[in-house]
Amino acid sequence: DSGVTQTPKHLITATGQRVTLRCSPRSGDLSVYWYQQSLDQGLQFLIQYYNGEERAKGNILERFSAQQFPDLHSELNLSSLELGDSALYFCASTPTGGSSGTQYFGPGTRLLVL
Amino acid sequence: AQKITQTQPGMFVQEKEAVTLDCTYDTSDQSYGLFWYKQPSSGEMIFLIYQGSYDEQNATEGRYSLNFQKARKSANLVISASQLGDSAMYFCAMRERDTGTASKLTFGTGTRLQVTL
């Protein structure tokens, strides 16, 4: 158990809908990352937050947005869903002040868009 | 731009044998970090081992070791005494600017390892 929690584990929805994925980082970790894993694109970095502020953006679609709250949990919002958004979405967190910057991943949310 | 290459889509190894999973990387940074993660069929990503670009010794964590050859830009994972539970997908990843400042990981395409009896 990495200490990172994600809910829900599975999500089935229809095209055009909006969903929210939730992540709680390990206790004390200020950095949260979101990644998408799909069959055609592999594992891709979406966005990073550090202590409530956006720190870096990757290949995140405009239909997707995220935020990190004062209690450090993060939410990834996916809107106007398309079939191609079906993927495994991971959240990861990094210990503050650690020398390696190792990212510990949550169990993921498996999204299926029908 | 950073790039991670894993050329072995799949590997087989017999139980109790050692296996090497290949990873090469490309970066213009002098300071970076290399990681290996394991993804079992259940889907979670499990951190295995880390190597910093300035580390002179190869990293080891139990049965896992990282064969780091900086000049060749390779960071191969060696699993000794394979077990059936080692059957999984293995990903090599790189983080630029290995200063401990958190930044994104760039992943390879993965190698699927199957351990046989």
XYZ file of C-alpha atoms in Angstrom:
231
model
C 0.000 0.000 0.000
C 1.579 3.244 -1.194
C -0.484 5.457 1.099
C -2.020 7.301 -1.854
C -5.769 6.787 -2.159
C -7.953 7.265 -5.188
C -11.704 7.103 -5.596
C -13.605 5.687 -7.271
C -11.762 2.547 -8.394
C -14.004 2.104 -11.393
C -16.197 4.516 -13.299
C -18.481 3.786 -16.229
C -20.130 6.700 -17.971
C -21.420 7.853 -21.323
C -19.975 10.127 -23.948
C -20.578 13.803 -23.279
C -20.718 13.357 -19.525
C -18.509 14.860 -16.825
C -16.754 12.977 -14.036
C -14.562 13.850 -11.076
C -11.695 11.678 -9.892
C -10.406 12.174 -6.380
C -6.959 11.634 -4.912
C -5.549 11.880 -1.410
C -1.750 12.000 -1.289
C 0.414 10.332 1.351
C 0.379 12.109 4.659
C 2.634 15.165 4.465
C 3.236 15.020 0.699
C 2.655 18.409 -0.896
C 3.095 17.403 -4.554
C 0.372 15.614 -6.471
C 0.678 14.370 -10.048
C -1.948 13.026 -12.410
C -1.128 10.503 -15.146
C -3.212 8.805 -17.794
C -2.497 5.271 -18.964
C -4.140 4.176 -22.206
C -3.387 1.382 -24.642
C -2.476 3.700 -27.507
C -0.662 6.459 -25.620
C 0.962 4.589 -22.747
C 1.595 6.425 -19.484
C 1.398 10.163 -19.901
C 1.830 12.984 -17.424
C -1.167 15.275 -17.229
C -0.608 17.856 -14.501
C 1.214 18.538 -11.228
C 0.163 20.510 -8.182
C 2.326 21.595 -5.294
C 0.709 22.833 -2.105
C -2.389 24.018 -3.912
C -0.732 25.621 -6.905
C -0.365 24.281 -10.408
C 3.326 23.509 -10.962
C 3.514 21.820 -14.375
C 1.264 20.838 -17.224
C 1.699 17.960 -19.609
C -0.531 16.546 -22.314
C -3.743 17.554 -20.618
C -6.733 18.288 -22.812
C -8.640 21.534 -22.407
C -11.685 19.458 -21.449
C -9.744 18.277 -18.398
C -8.985 20.354 -15.334
C -7.632 19.739 -11.877
C -7.194 21.413 -8.554
C -5.570 20.781 -5.208
C -7.411 21.789 -2.079
C -6.079 23.205 1.223
C -6.180 19.743 2.785
C -3.915 18.670 -0.139
C -6.351 16.272 -1.758
C -6.726 16.736 -5.479
C -9.497 16.293 -7.999
C -9.263 15.709 -11.728
C -12.323 16.822 -13.655
C -12.987 15.304 -17.065
C -15.770 16.850 -19.129
C -17.418 16.291 -22.520
C -16.108 12.764 -22.326
C -15.193 10.900 -25.493
C -14.624 7.196 -26.107
C -10.894 7.870 -26.306
C -10.836 9.139 -22.734
C -11.285 5.587 -21.498
C -8.116 4.888 -19.557
C -6.563 4.224 -16.180
C -5.976 7.491 -14.342
C -3.297 7.559 -11.689
C -2.525 10.017 -8.995
C 0.931 10.065 -7.417
C 2.570 12.014 -4.626
C 6.144 12.806 -3.660
C 7.629 13.122 -0.191
C 8.507 16.710 0.596
C 12.233 17.237 0.908
C 13.152 13.774 -0.261
C 16.363 13.435 -2.220
C 15.065 11.172 -4.970
C 11.675 12.685 -5.696
C 10.230 9.200 -5.869
C 6.590 9.265 -6.860
C 4.250 6.884 -5.081
C 1.193 5.949 -7.067
C -2.359 5.375 -5.984
C -4.296 2.318 -7.159
C -5.792 4.253 -10.067
C -9.292 4.956 -11.329
C -10.351 2.911 -14.308
C -12.618 5.013 -16.511
C -14.753 3.482 -19.208
C -16.645 5.807 -21.521
C -19.430 4.111 -23.488
C 13.131 16.243 -24.936
C 13.471 13.261 -22.689
C 12.878 9.799 -24.037
C 12.825 6.346 -22.491
C 13.168 3.266 -24.680
C 12.295 -0.258 -23.617
C 12.911 -2.545 -26.577
C 11.639 -5.789 -25.083
C 7.841 -5.950 -25.272
C 7.861 -9.315 -23.524
C 10.256 -11.574 -21.663
C 10.096 -15.061 -20.222
C 12.217 -16.289 -17.337
C 12.219 -19.493 -15.354
C 11.569 -19.404 -11.661
C 14.740 -18.852 -9.579
C 16.655 -17.540 -12.568
C 17.873 -13.952 -12.990
C 16.506 -11.671 -15.699
C 17.575 -8.317 -17.109
C 15.063 -5.819 -18.435
C 16.570 -3.228 -20.745
C 16.081 0.514 -20.596
C 17.863 3.256 -22.484
C 17.229 6.929 -22.075
C 17.944 10.170 -23.804
C 18.268 13.503 -22.079
C 20.311 16.660 -22.363
C 20.203 17.203 -18.616
C 23.257 16.435 -16.526
C 21.145 15.842 -13.458
C 18.286 13.349 -13.599
C 16.739 10.392 -11.824
C 15.858 6.948 -13.152
C 13.134 4.735 -11.737
C 11.630 1.316 -12.252
C 8.018 0.528 -11.488
C 6.126 -2.754 -11.497
C 2.523 -2.997 -12.648
C 0.839 -6.329 -11.829
C -2.319 -7.377 -13.607
C -4.327 -5.711 -10.824
C -3.159 -2.382 -12.224
C -1.381 -0.571 -9.434
C 2.058 0.995 -10.025
C 4.608 -0.166 -7.494
C 7.905 1.677 -7.056
C 10.886 -0.688 -7.164
C 14.162 1.183 -7.377
C 15.781 4.564 -7.991
C 19.123 5.688 -9.417
C 20.365 9.264 -9.408
C 22.545 10.393 -12.303
C 25.371 11.332 -9.921
C 25.213 8.131 -7.912
C 28.454 6.252 -8.401
C 27.172 2.940 -7.123
C 24.452 0.924 -8.782
C 21.244 0.944 -6.760
C 20.041 -2.236 -5.098
C 16.798 -3.043 -3.313
C 16.511 -6.629 -2.213
C 16.305 -8.817 -5.334
C 16.272 -5.767 -7.593
C 19.372 -4.028 -8.841
C 19.844 -1.343 -11.416
C 22.735 -1.705 -13.841
C 23.486 1.967 -14.533
C 25.828 2.706 -17.429
C 25.851 6.450 -17.785
C 28.032 6.689 -20.872
C 25.747 4.276 -22.699
C 22.650 5.954 -21.239
C 21.270 2.676 -20.035
C 19.551 1.747 -16.784
C 18.742 -1.941 -16.918
C 16.781 -3.646 -14.154
C 18.106 -6.953 -12.909
C 15.785 -9.220 -10.966
C 17.555 -12.067 -9.226
C 15.976 -15.356 -8.186
C 12.729 -14.715 -10.070
C 9.477 -15.656 -8.405
C 6.060 -16.331 -9.878
C 4.856 -13.122 -8.251
C 7.317 -11.159 -10.370
C 5.110 -11.715 -13.429
C 3.990 -8.204 -14.310
C 4.586 -5.225 -16.566
C 7.745 -3.288 -15.763
C 8.209 0.370 -16.598
C 11.382 2.397 -16.707
C 10.930 6.117 -16.028
C 13.051 9.227 -15.872
C 12.762 12.457 -13.984
C 14.779 15.405 -15.137
C 16.718 17.677 -12.812
C 17.563 15.214 -10.120
C 17.828 17.797 -7.388
C 15.057 16.371 -5.289
C 12.746 19.024 -6.689
C 9.704 17.156 -7.767
C 8.956 17.024 -11.452
C 7.120 14.776 -13.858
C 8.120 11.274 -14.867
C 8.560 10.219 -18.476
C 7.816 6.520 -18.937
C 8.900 3.882 -21.402
C 6.431 1.551 -23.092
C 7.076 -1.237 -20.638
C 8.213 -4.854 -20.708
C 5.865 -7.674 -19.799
C 7.691 -10.300 -17.768
C 6.334 -13.791 -17.409
C 7.914 -16.104 -14.847
C 7.465 -19.795 -15.626
C 7.898 -22.938 -13.507
